[in-house]
Amino acid sequence: MSKLRVAVLGAKGRIGSEAARSVEGADDMELVAALDKDDSLEALTEAGAQVAVDLTHPDSVMGNLEFCVGHGIHGVVGTTGWTDERFGKLRTWLEASPGTGVLVAPNFSIGAVLTMRFARQAARFFESAEVVELHHPNKADAPSGTATRTAQLIAAARAEAGCPAQPDATTSALDGARGADVDGIPVHAVRLRGLLAHQEVLFGDTGETLTIRHDSLHHSSFMPGILLGVRRVTGTPGLTVGLEHFMDLD
Ligand SMILES: NC(=O)C1=CN([C@@H]2O[C@H](COP(=O)(O)OP(=O)(O)OC[C@H]3O[C@@H](n4cnc5c(N)ncnc54)[C@H](OP(=O)(O)O)[C@@H]3O)[C@@H](O)[C@H]2O)C=CC1
Ligand SMILES: O=C(O)C1=N[C@H](C(=O)O)C[C@H](O)C1
């Protein structure tokens, strides 16, 4: 069987360089392009790339995707910075390119995906919920894409179950002391040398708390998820948000 022709965008970056090595090491894939900032996207079509893995920067990802989708190249996207407006644009491009698929995954690590799933399950049983994400200090965005998604999932599960707003008697606070408000869930971002990517989801109710913690200790934690995304996206036209849709969890 012929190998999947895969390109990596952001191939000199922390995660992109690891992804390029993983694609090269996969028996069913061929790394046909490894591009970084200022490289021409035309190299993707010249190389006949079928899938582009984007691990670049929130400022770059939309331009890359407009090109890829416009040329029928499937996308596997780990880059953060997603908003409803950005998803809207991507959907429009995909509608004009039927057959092309894009996976946007806030986190490719299996443990982080499961953390989000468990947090969603737990959300309706506790009065209070907060998210703390901890990352290396070179990270451009805060809060992390994973923490934002986790908070959105918790908030949606609580709304669906008819949970009231959570208690918080704060009437005076320094700016930022209660974190960012993501759909009513406080999200706190720590940036600390020595860390990679970590998250705690805290739930509390009368007399008990539940903490779900996940730690990515090396960029290798994201690789099985990226390779899974590449294998599945070619048969999944349109937009898929979250690796869980490719993990047969239900
Ligand atoms: N979903 C997931 O599981 C994960 C997602 N991420 C996300 O991936 C992104 C990258 O993270 P990280 O590797 O730490 O960041 P890095 O800054 O180490 O790497 C990004 C690389 O992309 C390059 N780049 C910027 N613009 C373009 C462009 N238009 N085309 C090609 N390359 C470009 C950068 O070049 P230059 O430095 O010159 O700007 C840099 O080499 C972030 O958004 C991060 O949050 C990270 C880990 C896991
Ligand atoms: O920038 C990172 O490093 C990471 N970014 C992603 C995010 O913002 O959630 C995924 C992971 O946390 C690593």
Coordinates of C-alpha atoms and ligand atoms in Angstrom, one line a residue:
M1 CA 0.0 0.0 0.0
S2 CA 1.3 3.5 -0.8
K3 CA 2.5 5.6 2.1
L4 CA 0.6 8.8 3.2
R5 CA 2.4 11.9 2.0
V6 CA 2.7 14.1 5.1
A7 CA 4.1 17.6 5.6
V8 CA 4.9 19.3 8.9
L9 CA 4.6 23.1 9.3
G10 CA 6.6 24.5 12.1
A11 CA 9.2 21.8 11.6
K12 CA 11.9 23.6 13.5
G13 CA 9.8 24.3 16.6
R14 CA 9.7 22.4 19.9
I15 CA 6.8 20.1 18.9
G16 CA 7.0 20.3 15.1
S17 CA 10.6 19.0 15.1
E18 CA 9.5 16.0 17.2
A19 CA 6.5 15.5 14.9
A20 CA 8.7 15.5 11.8
R21 CA 10.8 12.8 13.3
S22 CA 7.7 10.7 14.3
V23 CA 6.3 11.0 10.7
E24 CA 9.7 9.9 9.3
G25 CA 9.7 6.9 11.7
A26 CA 6.1 5.8 10.8
D27 CA 6.0 2.8 8.4
D28 CA 2.9 4.0 6.7
M29 CA 3.9 7.7 6.2
E30 CA 6.4 9.6 4.2
L31 CA 7.6 13.1 5.3
V32 CA 7.5 15.0 2.0
A33 CA 7.9 18.5 3.3
A34 CA 9.2 20.1 6.6
L35 CA 8.5 23.8 6.5
D36 CA 9.1 26.6 9.0
K37 CA 8.6 30.3 9.1
D38 CA 9.1 32.1 5.7
D39 CA 9.2 28.9 3.7
S40 CA 6.8 29.0 0.7
L41 CA 3.6 27.0 1.1
E42 CA 3.9 26.2 -2.6
A43 CA 6.3 23.5 -1.5
L44 CA 3.3 21.5 -0.2
T45 CA 1.7 21.2 -3.6
E46 CA 5.1 20.6 -5.3
A47 CA 5.7 17.8 -2.9
G48 CA 2.3 16.3 -3.4
A49 CA 1.4 16.5 0.4
Q50 CA -1.9 14.8 1.3
V51 CA -1.9 15.9 4.9
A52 CA -0.3 18.9 6.6
V53 CA 0.4 18.9 10.3
D54 CA 0.3 22.5 11.6
L55 CA 2.3 23.2 14.8
T56 CA 3.2 26.8 14.2
H57 CA 1.8 29.9 15.9
P58 CA -1.6 31.4 16.5
D59 CA -0.7 34.2 14.1
S60 CA 0.3 31.8 11.3
V61 CA -2.2 28.9 11.4
M62 CA -5.1 30.6 9.6
G63 CA -3.0 31.5 6.5
N64 CA -1.6 28.0 6.4
L65 CA -5.0 26.4 6.6
E66 CA -6.6 28.7 4.0
F67 CA -3.8 27.5 1.6
C68 CA -4.1 23.8 2.5
V69 CA -7.9 23.5 2.4
G70 CA -7.9 25.5 -0.8
H71 CA -5.6 23.0 -2.4
G72 CA -7.4 19.9 -1.0
I73 CA -4.7 19.1 1.6
H74 CA -6.1 17.7 4.8
G75 CA -5.0 19.4 8.0
V76 CA -4.0 18.1 11.5
V77 CA -3.8 21.1 13.7
G78 CA -2.2 21.4 17.1
T79 CA -1.7 25.2 17.0
T80 CA -3.7 27.1 19.6
G81 CA -5.5 30.4 19.5
W82 CA -8.9 29.2 18.3
T83 CA -12.0 31.4 18.5
D84 CA -15.6 31.0 17.2
E85 CA -14.7 33.5 14.5
R86 CA -11.7 31.4 13.4
F87 CA -13.7 28.2 13.4
G88 CA -16.4 30.0 11.3
K89 CA -13.8 30.9 8.6
L90 CA -12.3 27.4 8.6
R91 CA -15.8 25.9 8.1
T92 CA -16.4 28.2 5.2
W93 CA -13.2 27.2 3.5
L94 CA -14.0 23.5 4.1
E95 CA -17.5 23.9 2.6
A96 CA -15.9 25.1 -0.6
S97 CA -13.5 22.1 -0.6
P98 CA -15.7 19.0 -0.1
G99 CA -13.7 15.9 0.7
T100 CA -11.1 17.8 2.6
G101 CA -10.8 17.2 6.4
V102 CA -9.2 19.2 9.2
L103 CA -8.7 18.0 12.7
V104 CA -8.1 20.7 15.3
A105 CA -6.9 19.1 18.5
P106 CA -6.4 21.3 21.6
N107 CA -4.2 18.5 22.9
F108 CA -2.8 15.3 21.2
S109 CA -1.8 13.6 24.4
I110 CA -4.0 10.7 25.2
G111 CA -4.0 11.5 28.9
A112 CA -5.0 15.1 28.3
V113 CA -7.9 14.0 26.1
L114 CA -9.0 11.6 28.9
T115 CA -8.7 14.4 31.4
M116 CA -11.1 16.5 29.4
R117 CA -13.5 13.6 29.1
F118 CA -13.4 12.8 32.9
A119 CA -13.8 16.5 33.7
R120 CA -16.9 16.7 31.5
Q121 CA -18.3 13.6 33.3
A122 CA -17.6 15.0 36.8
A123 CA -18.8 18.5 36.1
R124 CA -22.4 18.2 37.1
F125 CA -21.7 16.5 40.4
F126 CA -19.8 19.3 42.1
E127 CA -20.8 22.8 43.1
S128 CA -17.4 24.4 42.2
A129 CA -15.0 23.8 39.4
E130 CA -11.7 25.6 38.5
V131 CA -8.9 24.8 36.0
V132 CA -5.2 25.4 36.6
E133 CA -2.8 25.0 33.6
L134 CA 1.0 25.1 34.0
H135 CA 3.4 25.5 31.1
H136 CA 6.9 26.4 30.0
P137 CA 7.5 30.2 29.9
N138 CA 8.0 30.2 26.0
K139 CA 4.3 29.6 25.4
A140 CA 2.7 32.4 23.4
D141 CA -1.0 32.0 24.5
A142 CA -2.8 32.0 27.8
P143 CA -4.8 30.2 29.0
S144 CA -3.8 27.1 27.0
G145 CA -6.0 25.7 24.3
T146 CA -6.5 22.6 26.4
A147 CA -7.6 24.6 29.5
T148 CA -10.0 26.7 27.5
R149 CA -11.5 23.6 26.0
T150 CA -11.7 21.8 29.3
A151 CA -13.5 24.8 30.9
Q152 CA -15.9 25.0 27.9
L153 CA -16.7 21.3 28.3
I154 CA -17.3 21.6 32.0
A155 CA -19.5 24.7 31.5
A156 CA -21.5 23.0 28.8
A157 CA -22.1 19.8 30.9
R158 CA -23.2 22.0 33.9
A159 CA -25.6 24.0 31.7
E160 CA -27.0 20.8 30.3
A161 CA -27.6 19.5 33.8
G162 CA -29.2 22.7 34.9
C163 CA -26.4 23.5 37.5
P164 CA -26.5 27.1 38.9
A165 CA -23.6 29.5 38.8
Q166 CA -20.9 28.4 41.2
P167 CA -20.4 30.2 44.5
D168 CA -17.9 33.0 44.8
A169 CA -18.2 35.7 47.4
T170 CA -15.3 37.8 46.0
T171 CA -16.2 41.5 46.0
S172 CA -12.7 42.9 45.8
A173 CA -9.7 41.4 43.9
L174 CA -6.5 42.4 42.2
D175 CA -6.8 42.1 38.4
G176 CA -6.4 38.5 37.4
A177 CA -6.5 37.1 40.9
R178 CA -9.5 34.9 40.1
G179 CA -8.1 33.8 36.7
A180 CA -9.7 34.1 33.3
D181 CA -13.5 33.6 33.1
V182 CA -14.2 30.9 30.4
D183 CA -17.9 30.4 30.3
G184 CA -18.1 31.0 34.0
I185 CA -15.3 28.6 34.9
P186 CA -12.2 30.3 36.4
V187 CA -9.0 29.3 34.5
H188 CA -5.5 30.1 36.0
A189 CA -2.3 30.0 33.9
V190 CA 1.2 29.4 35.4
R191 CA 4.3 29.9 33.4
L192 CA 7.4 28.3 35.0
R193 CA 10.9 27.3 33.7
G194 CA 11.3 23.6 34.0
L195 CA 7.7 22.7 33.2
L196 CA 6.3 21.4 29.9
A197 CA 2.5 21.1 29.8
H198 CA 0.4 20.3 32.9
Q199 CA -3.2 20.7 34.0
E200 CA -5.3 20.3 37.1
V201 CA -9.0 20.3 37.1
L202 CA -10.4 21.0 40.6
F203 CA -13.9 20.1 41.7
G204 CA -15.4 20.9 45.1
D205 CA -18.5 20.3 47.1
T206 CA -19.5 20.0 50.7
G207 CA -16.8 18.0 52.5
E208 CA -14.9 16.7 49.5
T209 CA -12.8 17.7 46.5
L210 CA -11.8 15.9 43.3
T211 CA -8.6 16.7 41.5
I212 CA -7.9 15.4 38.0
R213 CA -4.2 16.1 37.1
H214 CA -2.4 15.4 33.8
D215 CA 1.3 15.9 33.1
S216 CA 3.0 15.9 29.7
L217 CA 6.6 15.3 30.6
H218 CA 8.1 15.2 27.1
H219 CA 6.9 16.2 23.6
S220 CA 6.8 12.5 22.8
S221 CA 3.5 12.4 24.7
F222 CA 1.8 14.2 21.7
M223 CA 3.1 11.9 19.0
P224 CA 0.8 8.9 19.0
G225 CA -2.2 11.4 18.9
I226 CA -0.7 13.3 16.0
L227 CA 0.0 10.1 14.0
L228 CA -3.6 8.9 14.8
G229 CA -4.9 12.2 13.5
V230 CA -3.0 12.0 10.3
R231 CA -4.2 8.4 9.7
R232 CA -7.9 9.3 10.4
V233 CA -8.3 12.8 8.9
T234 CA -8.1 11.7 5.3
G235 CA -11.3 9.7 5.7
T236 CA -13.1 12.4 7.7
P237 CA -14.2 15.3 5.6
G238 CA -15.1 18.6 7.2
L239 CA -14.1 20.0 10.6
T240 CA -13.4 17.7 13.6
V241 CA -12.6 19.4 16.9
G242 CA -10.8 17.2 19.4
L243 CA -8.9 14.0 19.1
E244 CA -11.5 12.1 21.1
H245 CA -13.6 11.8 18.0
F246 CA -10.9 9.5 16.5
M247 CA -10.4 7.5 19.7
D248 CA -13.5 5.4 19.8
L249 CA -14.2 6.4 23.4
D250 CA -17.9 5.6 23.5
Ligands
LIG1 N1 -2.3 20.4 20.4 C1 -1.2 19.9 21.1 O1 -1.2 18.8 21.6 C2 0.0 20.8 21.2 C3 -0.1 22.0 20.7 N2 1.0 22.9 20.8 C4 0.8 24.1 20.1 O2 1.6 24.1 18.9 C5 2.1 25.4 18.7 C6 3.6 25.4 18.6 O3 4.2 25.1 19.8 P1 5.8 25.0 20.0 O4 6.3 24.0 19.2 O5 6.0 25.0 21.5 O6 6.2 26.5 19.5 P2 7.6 26.8 18.8 O7 7.7 28.3 18.8 O8 8.7 26.1 19.4 O9 7.5 26.3 17.3 C7 6.7 26.9 16.3 C8 7.5 26.9 15.0 O10 6.7 27.4 14.0 C9 7.4 28.3 13.2 N3 6.4 29.1 12.4 C10 5.8 30.3 12.8 N4 5.0 30.7 11.7 C11 5.1 29.7 10.8 C12 4.5 29.6 9.5 N5 3.7 30.4 9.0 N6 4.9 28.4 8.8 C13 5.7 27.5 9.2 N7 6.3 27.6 10.5 C14 6.0 28.7 11.2 C15 8.1 29.1 14.3 O11 9.2 29.9 13.7 P3 9.7 31.2 14.5 O12 10.2 30.7 15.8 O13 10.7 31.8 13.6 O14 8.5 32.1 14.7 C16 8.7 27.9 15.1 O15 9.8 27.4 14.5 C17 1.6 26.3 19.8 O16 0.4 26.9 19.4 C18 1.3 25.3 20.9 O17 0.4 25.8 21.9 C19 2.1 22.5 21.4 C20 2.2 21.2 22.0 C21 1.1 20.3 21.9
LIG2 O1 2.3 25.3 24.0 C1 2.3 24.1 24.5 O2 3.4 23.6 24.9 C2 1.1 23.3 24.5 N1 0.0 23.8 23.9 C3 -1.2 23.2 23.9 C4 -2.3 24.0 24.6 O3 -2.2 25.2 24.6 O4 -3.2 23.4 25.2 C5 -1.2 21.7 24.3 C6 -0.3 21.4 25.4 O5 -0.8 22.0 26.6 C7 1.1 22.0 25.1

